[in-house]
mmCIF file of C-alpha atoms and ligand atoms in Angstrom:
data_model
loop_
_atom_site.group_PDB
_atom_site.id
_atom_site.type_symbol
_atom_site.label_atom_id
_atom_site.label_comp_id
_atom_site.label_asym_id
_atom_site.label_seq_id
_atom_site.Cartn_x
_atom_site.Cartn_y
_atom_site.Cartn_z
ATOM 1 C CA MET R 1 250.305 66.301 12.202
ATOM 2 C CA GLY R 2 251.775 65.002 15.440
ATOM 3 C CA LEU R 3 251.025 66.168 18.989
ATOM 4 C CA LEU R 4 254.717 67.026 19.431
ATOM 5 C CA ASP R 5 255.662 68.469 16.041
ATOM 6 C CA GLY R 6 258.612 70.845 16.427
ATOM 7 C CA LYS R 7 259.228 69.882 20.079
ATOM 8 C CA LYS R 8 262.606 68.787 21.456
ATOM 9 C CA GLY R 9 262.996 66.293 24.293
ATOM 10 C CA VAL R 10 265.761 64.674 26.329
ATOM 11 C CA ILE R 11 265.276 61.156 27.724
ATOM 12 C CA PHE R 12 267.203 59.874 30.774
ATOM 13 C CA GLY R 13 266.927 56.131 31.482
ATOM 14 C CA VAL R 14 267.100 54.077 28.299
ATOM 15 C CA ALA R 15 269.102 50.921 29.120
ATOM 16 C CA ASN R 16 267.666 48.483 26.547
ATOM 17 C CA ASP R 17 264.584 47.821 24.445
ATOM 18 C CA LYS R 18 262.578 46.753 27.524
ATOM 19 C CA SER R 19 263.145 50.096 29.287
ATOM 20 C CA ILE R 20 260.080 52.211 30.012
ATOM 21 C CA ALA R 21 262.128 55.166 28.701
ATOM 22 C CA TRP R 22 262.522 53.408 25.340
ATOM 23 C CA ALA R 23 258.749 52.931 24.967
ATOM 24 C CA ILE R 24 258.237 56.602 25.850
ATOM 25 C CA ALA R 25 260.891 57.652 23.307
ATOM 26 C CA LYS R 26 259.210 55.648 20.521
ATOM 27 C CA ARG R 27 255.796 57.184 21.322
ATOM 28 C CA LEU R 28 257.177 60.756 21.452
ATOM 29 C CA LYS R 29 259.000 60.213 18.157
ATOM 30 C CA GLU R 30 255.772 58.968 16.531
ATOM 31 C CA GLU R 31 254.170 62.297 17.445
ATOM 32 C CA GLY R 32 256.940 64.312 15.815
ATOM 33 C CA ALA R 33 259.363 65.097 18.666
ATOM 34 C CA GLU R 34 263.096 65.352 18.088
ATOM 35 C CA LEU R 35 264.969 63.504 20.849
ATOM 36 C CA ALA R 36 268.287 63.245 22.694
ATOM 37 C CA PHE R 37 269.310 60.218 24.820
ATOM 38 C CA THR R 38 271.706 59.866 27.723
ATOM 39 C CA TYR R 39 273.197 56.645 29.098
ATOM 40 C CA ALA R 40 274.481 55.791 32.566
ATOM 41 C CA GLY R 41 277.938 54.436 31.749
ATOM 42 C CA PRO R 42 280.261 52.857 29.175
ATOM 43 C CA VAL R 43 278.622 49.427 29.548
ATOM 44 C CA LEU R 44 275.262 50.799 28.411
ATOM 45 C CA GLU R 45 276.617 52.912 25.550
ATOM 46 C CA SER R 46 276.785 49.923 23.194
ATOM 47 C CA ARG R 47 273.124 49.123 23.921
ATOM 48 C CA VAL R 48 271.791 52.673 23.733
ATOM 49 C CA ARG R 49 273.592 53.903 20.575
ATOM 50 C CA PRO R 50 271.922 51.413 18.177
ATOM 51 C CA LEU R 51 268.501 52.132 19.701
ATOM 52 C CA ALA R 52 269.109 55.875 19.291
ATOM 53 C CA GLU R 53 270.195 55.380 15.695
ATOM 54 C CA SER R 54 267.059 53.377 14.873
ATOM 55 C CA LEU R 55 264.930 56.382 15.958
ATOM 56 C CA GLY R 56 267.142 58.932 14.209
ATOM 57 C CA VAL R 57 268.323 60.327 17.553
ATOM 58 C CA LYS R 58 271.504 62.308 16.891
ATOM 59 C CA ILE R 59 272.456 63.527 20.374
ATOM 60 C CA VAL R 60 273.580 60.629 22.597
ATOM 61 C CA GLN R 61 275.621 61.542 25.669
ATOM 62 C CA PRO R 62 276.923 59.900 28.837
ATOM 63 C CA CYS R 63 275.201 61.010 32.030
ATOM 64 C CA ASP R 64 275.679 59.293 35.344
ATOM 65 C CA VAL R 65 273.297 61.458 37.395
ATOM 66 C CA THR R 66 275.622 61.364 40.414
ATOM 67 C CA ASN R 67 278.129 63.351 38.322
ATOM 68 C CA ASP R 68 277.452 67.115 38.184
ATOM 69 C CA ASP R 69 279.964 67.660 35.358
ATOM 70 C CA GLU R 70 278.189 65.136 33.124
ATOM 71 C CA ILE R 71 274.820 66.770 33.859
ATOM 72 C CA GLU R 72 276.245 70.188 32.953
ATOM 73 C CA ALA R 73 277.778 68.806 29.743
ATOM 74 C CA VAL R 74 274.419 67.373 28.592
ATOM 75 C CA PHE R 75 272.606 70.690 28.924
ATOM 76 C CA ASN R 76 275.500 72.624 27.348
ATOM 77 C CA THR R 77 275.153 70.359 24.319
ATOM 78 C CA LEU R 78 271.364 70.841 24.214
ATOM 79 C CA LYS R 79 271.801 74.626 24.475
ATOM 80 C CA ASP R 80 274.326 74.642 21.609
ATOM 81 C CA GLU R 81 272.348 72.263 19.383
ATOM 82 C CA TRP R 82 268.764 73.290 20.093
ATOM 83 C CA GLY R 83 268.813 76.601 22.015
ATOM 84 C CA GLY R 84 265.690 75.503 23.899
ATOM 85 C CA LEU R 85 263.981 72.364 25.233
ATOM 86 C CA ASP R 86 260.330 71.289 25.596
ATOM 87 C CA ILE R 87 260.462 67.862 27.260
ATOM 88 C CA LEU R 88 262.537 66.110 29.950
ATOM 89 C CA VAL R 89 261.909 62.464 30.863
ATOM 90 C CA HIS R 90 263.413 61.092 34.122
ATOM 91 C CA SER R 91 263.102 57.290 34.059
ATOM 92 C CA LEU R 92 265.879 56.043 36.317
ATOM 93 C CA ALA R 93 266.393 54.613 39.777
ATOM 94 C CA PHE R 94 268.990 52.654 41.681
ATOM 95 C CA ALA R 95 269.505 51.025 45.063
ATOM 96 C CA ASN R 96 272.094 48.435 46.057
ATOM 97 C CA LYS R 97 270.827 44.853 45.693
ATOM 98 C CA GLU R 98 271.316 44.104 49.416
ATOM 99 C CA GLU R 99 269.064 47.024 50.282
ATOM 100 C CA LEU R 100 266.231 45.393 48.273
ATOM 101 C CA LYS R 101 266.685 42.004 49.909
ATOM 102 C CA ASN R 102 267.277 42.545 53.620
ATOM 103 C CA GLU R 103 264.819 44.153 56.037
ATOM 104 C CA PHE R 104 264.406 47.938 55.600
ATOM 105 C CA LEU R 105 265.618 48.168 59.205
ATOM 106 C CA GLN R 106 269.072 47.093 58.000
ATOM 107 C CA THR R 107 269.456 49.911 55.410
ATOM 108 C CA SER R 108 272.994 51.311 55.599
ATOM 109 C CA ARG R 109 273.759 55.044 55.662
ATOM 110 C CA GLU R 110 275.674 54.718 52.384
ATOM 111 C CA GLY R 111 272.909 52.636 50.767
ATOM 112 C CA PHE R 112 270.275 55.159 51.826
ATOM 113 C CA LYS R 113 272.315 58.068 50.453
ATOM 114 C CA LEU R 114 273.006 56.341 47.143
ATOM 115 C CA ALA R 115 269.367 55.356 46.536
ATOM 116 C CA LEU R 116 268.092 58.854 47.380
ATOM 117 C CA ASP R 117 270.845 60.546 45.351
ATOM 118 C CA ILE R 118 270.296 58.576 42.137
ATOM 119 C CA SER R 119 266.553 58.031 42.397
ATOM 120 C CA ALA R 120 265.294 61.342 43.843
ATOM 121 C CA TYR R 121 267.882 64.141 44.059
ATOM 122 C CA SER R 122 268.739 63.607 40.385
ATOM 123 C CA LEU R 123 265.318 64.977 39.412
ATOM 124 C CA VAL R 124 266.105 68.221 41.254
ATOM 125 C CA ALA R 125 269.571 68.464 39.675
ATOM 126 C CA LEU R 126 268.303 67.732 36.149
ATOM 127 C CA SER R 127 265.339 70.104 36.499
ATOM 128 C CA ARG R 128 267.603 72.955 37.649
ATOM 129 C CA ALA R 129 270.041 72.378 34.801
ATOM 130 C CA ALA R 130 267.190 72.155 32.279
ATOM 131 C CA ALA R 131 265.155 75.098 33.593
ATOM 132 C CA PRO R 132 266.796 77.871 31.525
ATOM 133 C CA LEU R 133 266.157 75.862 28.341
ATOM 134 C CA LEU R 134 262.618 74.748 29.296
ATOM 135 C CA GLU R 135 261.633 78.346 30.130
ATOM 136 C CA VAL R 136 262.238 79.492 26.541
ATOM 137 C CA ARG R 137 258.853 78.169 25.288
ATOM 138 C CA GLY R 138 257.382 76.546 28.400
ATOM 139 C CA GLY R 139 257.943 72.829 28.872
ATOM 140 C CA SER R 140 257.073 69.578 30.612
ATOM 141 C CA ILE R 141 259.110 67.365 32.949
ATOM 142 C CA MET R 142 258.013 63.820 33.813
ATOM 143 C CA ALA R 143 259.393 61.217 36.260
ATOM 144 C CA MET R 144 258.610 57.554 36.963
ATOM 145 C CA THR R 145 257.503 56.377 40.386
ATOM 146 C CA TYR R 146 255.939 53.345 42.116
ATOM 147 C CA TYR R 147 253.211 52.597 44.687
ATOM 148 C CA GLY R 148 255.920 51.549 47.202
ATOM 149 C CA SER R 149 256.319 55.289 47.912
ATOM 150 C CA THR R 150 253.153 55.396 50.006
ATOM 151 C CA LYS R 151 252.432 51.737 50.871
ATOM 152 C CA VAL R 152 254.773 49.078 52.187
ATOM 153 C CA ILE R 153 255.742 46.627 49.429
ATOM 154 C CA GLU R 154 257.878 43.693 50.560
ATOM 155 C CA ASN R 155 261.569 44.268 49.662
ATOM 156 C CA TYR R 156 261.030 47.643 47.967
ATOM 157 C CA ASN R 157 262.489 49.171 51.153
ATOM 158 C CA VAL R 158 264.763 52.174 50.620
ATOM 159 C CA MET R 159 263.450 52.546 47.058
ATOM 160 C CA GLY R 160 260.027 53.298 48.593
ATOM 161 C CA VAL R 161 261.565 56.083 50.653
ATOM 162 C CA ALA R 162 263.363 57.377 47.554
ATOM 163 C CA LYS R 163 260.116 57.364 45.525
ATOM 164 C CA ALA R 164 258.343 59.261 48.328
ATOM 165 C CA ALA R 165 261.106 61.895 48.082
ATOM 166 C CA LEU R 166 260.794 61.881 44.291
ATOM 167 C CA GLU R 167 257.003 62.410 44.351
ATOM 168 C CA THR R 168 257.252 65.258 46.863
ATOM 169 C CA SER R 169 260.096 66.759 44.806
ATOM 170 C CA VAL R 170 257.699 66.737 41.841
ATOM 171 C CA GLN R 171 255.299 68.904 43.872
ATOM 172 C CA TYR R 172 257.932 71.409 45.036
ATOM 173 C CA LEU R 173 259.488 71.608 41.567
ATOM 174 C CA ALA R 174 256.030 72.154 40.061
ATOM 175 C CA GLU R 175 255.606 75.202 42.326
ATOM 176 C CA ASP R 176 259.040 76.676 41.538
ATOM 177 C CA LEU R 177 258.865 76.091 37.795
ATOM 178 C CA GLY R 178 255.145 76.809 37.342
ATOM 179 C CA LYS R 179 255.731 80.552 37.244
ATOM 180 C CA LYS R 180 258.085 79.969 34.312
ATOM 181 C CA GLY R 181 255.493 77.946 32.390
ATOM 182 C CA VAL R 182 257.166 74.613 33.112
ATOM 183 C CA ARG R 183 255.045 71.678 34.359
ATOM 184 C CA VAL R 184 256.336 68.728 36.437
ATOM 185 C CA ASN R 185 254.442 65.429 36.861
ATOM 186 C CA ALA R 186 255.006 61.749 37.630
ATOM 187 C CA ILE R 187 253.604 58.424 36.466
ATOM 188 C CA SER R 188 253.173 55.685 39.060
ATOM 189 C CA ALA R 189 253.369 52.483 37.022
ATOM 190 C CA GLY R 190 252.355 48.969 38.009
ATOM 191 C CA PRO R 191 255.084 46.284 37.948
ATOM 192 C CA ILE R 192 256.650 45.687 34.508
ATOM 193 C CA ARG R 193 259.373 43.189 33.550
ATOM 194 C CA THR R 194 262.406 45.389 32.762
ATOM 195 C CA LEU R 195 266.115 45.277 33.625
ATOM 196 C CA ALA R 196 265.265 47.006 36.921
ATOM 197 C CA ALA R 197 262.879 44.156 37.789
ATOM 198 C CA MET R 198 265.401 41.396 37.016
ATOM 199 C CA GLY R 199 266.377 39.257 39.970
ATOM 200 C CA ILE R 200 263.721 40.750 42.240
ATOM 201 C CA SER R 201 262.467 37.716 44.145
ATOM 202 C CA GLY R 202 258.705 37.377 44.055
ATOM 203 C CA PHE R 203 258.269 39.557 40.959
ATOM 204 C CA ARG R 204 256.271 36.829 39.153
ATOM 205 C CA LYS R 205 253.951 36.679 42.170
ATOM 206 C CA MET R 206 253.433 40.457 42.017
ATOM 207 C CA LEU R 207 252.437 40.228 38.343
ATOM 208 C CA ASP R 208 249.985 37.417 39.161
ATOM 209 C CA ILE R 209 248.392 39.406 41.994
ATOM 210 C CA VAL R 210 247.903 42.477 39.761
ATOM 211 C CA GLU R 211 246.296 40.278 37.133
ATOM 212 C CA GLN R 212 243.846 38.954 39.723
ATOM 213 C CA LYS R 213 243.112 42.107 41.709
ATOM 214 C CA ALA R 214 243.474 45.147 39.423
ATOM 215 C CA PRO R 215 240.159 46.463 38.025
ATOM 216 C CA LEU R 216 241.475 45.931 34.465
ATOM 217 C CA ARG R 217 242.510 42.309 35.401
ATOM 218 C CA ARG R 218 245.776 42.580 33.487
ATOM 219 C CA ASN R 219 249.337 43.818 33.865
ATOM 220 C CA ILE R 220 250.613 47.112 32.495
ATOM 221 C CA THR R 221 252.864 47.342 29.454
ATOM 222 C CA GLN R 222 255.575 49.836 28.624
ATOM 223 C CA ASP R 223 253.231 51.171 25.926
ATOM 224 C CA ASP R 224 250.483 51.831 28.507
ATOM 225 C CA VAL R 225 252.970 54.046 30.352
ATOM 226 C CA ALA R 226 254.176 55.689 27.126
ATOM 227 C CA CYS R 227 250.628 56.752 26.179
ATOM 228 C CA THR R 228 250.105 58.533 29.513
ATOM 229 C CA ALA R 229 253.620 60.006 29.179
ATOM 230 C CA LEU R 230 252.586 61.444 25.809
ATOM 231 C CA TYR R 231 249.598 63.111 27.506
ATOM 232 C CA LEU R 232 251.744 64.561 30.319
ATOM 233 C CA LEU R 233 254.485 65.749 27.940
ATOM 234 C CA SER R 234 252.165 67.290 25.338
ATOM 235 C CA ASP R 235 249.799 70.267 25.484
ATOM 236 C CA LEU R 236 246.917 67.830 26.100
ATOM 237 C CA SER R 237 247.794 68.180 29.816
ATOM 238 C CA LYS R 238 248.494 71.933 29.679
ATOM 239 C CA GLY R 239 246.573 72.599 32.897
ATOM 240 C CA VAL R 240 248.120 69.741 34.902
ATOM 241 C CA THR R 241 251.184 70.029 37.157
ATOM 242 C CA GLY R 242 252.530 68.486 40.377
ATOM 243 C CA GLU R 243 250.470 65.321 39.841
ATOM 244 C CA THR R 244 251.242 61.642 40.146
ATOM 245 C CA VAL R 245 249.108 59.724 37.654
ATOM 246 C CA PHE R 246 248.649 55.995 38.287
ATOM 247 C CA VAL R 247 249.081 53.726 35.267
ATOM 248 C CA ASP R 248 248.474 50.476 37.112
ATOM 249 C CA GLY R 249 245.215 49.059 35.769
ATOM 250 C CA GLY R 250 243.532 50.635 38.797
ATOM 251 C CA TYR R 251 245.354 48.403 41.313
ATOM 252 C CA ASN R 252 245.920 51.268 43.794
ATOM 253 C CA ILE R 253 242.180 51.991 44.313
ATOM 254 C CA ILE R 254 241.353 48.522 45.620
ATOM 255 C CA GLY R 255 241.009 48.129 49.398
ATOM 256 C CA MET R 256 239.862 44.555 49.858
HETATM 257 P P1 NAD O 301 265.459 50.095 33.381
HETATM 258 O O1 NAD O 301 266.483 49.278 34.088
HETATM 259 O O2 NAD O 301 265.266 49.872 31.946
HETATM 260 O O3 NAD O 301 265.744 51.646 33.629
HETATM 261 C C1 NAD O 301 266.416 52.125 34.772
HETATM 262 C C2 NAD O 301 267.440 53.125 34.277
HETATM 263 O O4 NAD O 301 268.125 53.755 35.370
HETATM 264 C C3 NAD O 301 268.529 52.470 33.401
HETATM 265 O O5 NAD O 301 268.540 53.065 32.127
HETATM 266 C C4 NAD O 301 269.798 52.802 34.156
HETATM 267 O O6 NAD O 301 270.889 53.055 33.308
HETATM 268 C C5 NAD O 301 269.386 54.068 34.885
HETATM 269 N N1 NAD O 301 270.316 54.442 35.946
HETATM 270 C C6 NAD O 301 270.652 53.729 37.057
HETATM 271 N N2 NAD O 301 271.599 54.393 37.746
HETATM 272 C C7 NAD O 301 271.853 55.540 37.056
HETATM 273 C C8 NAD O 301 272.745 56.634 37.252
HETATM 274 N N3 NAD O 301 273.586 56.692 38.290
HETATM 275 N N4 NAD O 301 272.763 57.632 36.326
HETATM 276 C C9 NAD O 301 271.929 57.601 35.264
HETATM 277 N N5 NAD O 301 271.063 56.599 35.031
HETATM 278 C C10 NAD O 301 271.034 55.581 35.925
HETATM 279 O O7 NAD O 301 264.088 49.848 34.197
HETATM 280 P P2 NAD O 301 262.671 50.559 34.114
HETATM 281 O O8 NAD O 301 261.743 49.616 34.770
HETATM 282 O O9 NAD O 301 262.403 51.038 32.760
HETATM 283 O O10 NAD O 301 262.840 51.796 35.119
HETATM 284 C C11 NAD O 301 262.602 53.138 34.756
HETATM 285 C C12 NAD O 301 261.885 53.892 35.873
HETATM 286 O O11 NAD O 301 260.596 53.342 36.060
HETATM 287 C C13 NAD O 301 262.572 53.873 37.220
HETATM 288 O O12 NAD O 301 262.422 55.134 37.847
HETATM 289 C C14 NAD O 301 261.745 52.853 37.972
HETATM 290 O O13 NAD O 301 261.815 53.065 39.371
HETATM 291 C C15 NAD O 301 260.380 53.160 37.431
HETATM 292 N N6 NAD O 301 259.357 52.124 37.608
HETATM 293 C C16 NAD O 301 259.563 50.852 37.176
HETATM 294 C C17 NAD O 301 258.571 49.892 37.366
HETATM 295 C C18 NAD O 301 258.773 48.456 36.953
HETATM 296 O O14 NAD O 301 258.085 47.578 37.483
HETATM 297 N N7 NAD O 301 259.681 48.156 36.009
HETATM 298 C C19 NAD O 301 257.366 50.260 37.973
HETATM 299 C C20 NAD O 301 257.172 51.579 38.385
HETATM 300 C C21 NAD O 301 258.178 52.507 38.203
HETATM 301 O O1 0WE O 302 261.616 50.974 40.884
HETATM 302 C C1 0WE O 302 261.693 49.799 40.595
HETATM 303 C C2 0WE O 302 263.053 49.116 40.451
HETATM 304 C C3 0WE O 302 264.134 49.880 41.132
HETATM 305 C C4 0WE O 302 265.455 49.192 41.275
HETATM 306 C C5 0WE O 302 265.723 47.887 40.889
HETATM 307 C C6 0WE O 302 266.989 47.352 41.078
HETATM 308 C C7 0WE O 302 267.334 45.935 40.739
HETATM 309 C C8 0WE O 302 268.802 45.735 40.493
HETATM 310 C C9 0WE O 302 266.449 49.924 41.862
HETATM 311 N N1 0WE O 302 267.686 49.423 42.056
HETATM 312 C C10 0WE O 302 267.967 48.164 41.667
HETATM 313 N N2 0WE O 302 269.227 47.694 41.907
HETATM 314 C C11 0WE O 302 269.674 46.512 41.416
HETATM 315 O O2 0WE O 302 270.813 46.110 41.687
HETATM 316 N N3 0WE O 302 260.534 49.070 40.416
HETATM 317 C C12 0WE O 302 259.266 49.725 40.653
HETATM 318 C C13 0WE O 302 260.507 47.630 40.059
HETATM 319 C C14 0WE O 302 260.461 46.877 41.342
HETATM 320 O O3 0WE O 302 261.587 46.659 42.054
HETATM 321 C C15 0WE O 302 261.221 46.007 43.211
HETATM 322 C C16 0WE O 302 259.838 45.807 43.219
HETATM 323 C C17 0WE O 302 259.351 46.372 42.012
HETATM 324 C C18 0WE O 302 257.933 46.448 41.563
HETATM 325 C C19 0WE O 302 262.004 45.592 44.278
HETATM 326 C C20 0WE O 302 261.398 44.921 45.345
HETATM 327 C C21 0WE O 302 260.035 44.724 45.346
HETATM 328 C C22 0WE O 302 259.225 45.154 44.289
#
């Protein structure tokens, strides 16, 4: 008996075996869910297909979230194959490298638009496309965010603004979809070494600071996030919507 027996879920954001989305997928599979994966472009397909195969994931489709046709195609496939959907995981973000290096003051109009489009608007687009399928039995949507949405973190810059938009989108989506029995929540994770953390200057220092200052005195793993994701995506959290749950070892509660 798994917590997700008979449930179907689509995961956006697997890039490799370090991805938070991959850890979530493994945990959901363990609890009996049947999954579909999407990947962001041809370069990632060769990484994502073998991972999908190893979990017995049969539906693997391209989806660059800036492309409305690809979004539509994903949900057409899910409608044809499954007829309904229980789970949607949004675990993706992007900003241009320069925007994460220079002062926030220097953010370009194009860089701002791109970061907000991929990292925040995509949740609205995916939720709308998924809604008719999620409404069939009631469902759960989950997105990944970071503390830089509400506090200034050096170099996080436009991504912080995008995560603020994402977290508020979670609240507005929770209201719209609540009447259809669909819940929408976010996890705010502490720093984790993934592809998205590669080449971020000072990342090692951030990990060291969390280890010193967080109440749990350790860094967070992908599995820590996956366990809270399982709670938010299963009926264990059936009364919870519009929330951002911190999975950060308690770092965010510390003042001084
Ligand atoms: P990751 O690089 O493994 O995942 C990021 C994903 O975004 C990749 O799969 C990439 O393909 C996808 N992506 C980028 N542009 C896309 C587009 N146009 N269309 C579709 N997909 C696109 O890194 P991760 O750390 O697992 O990141 C997953 C989520 O977790 C992100 O939302 C990130 O902001 C969030 N997060 C990460 C950390 C951390 O420290 N690693 C902490 C808190 C929150
Ligand atoms: O959300 C993130 C990462 C988001 C991200 C990372 C990259 C790196 C490569 C978005 N776009 C890109 N674009 C690239 O070209 N995190 C929470 C991890 C992260 O990223 C930071 C952090 C932390 C933590 C960037 C600066 C400061 C701290």
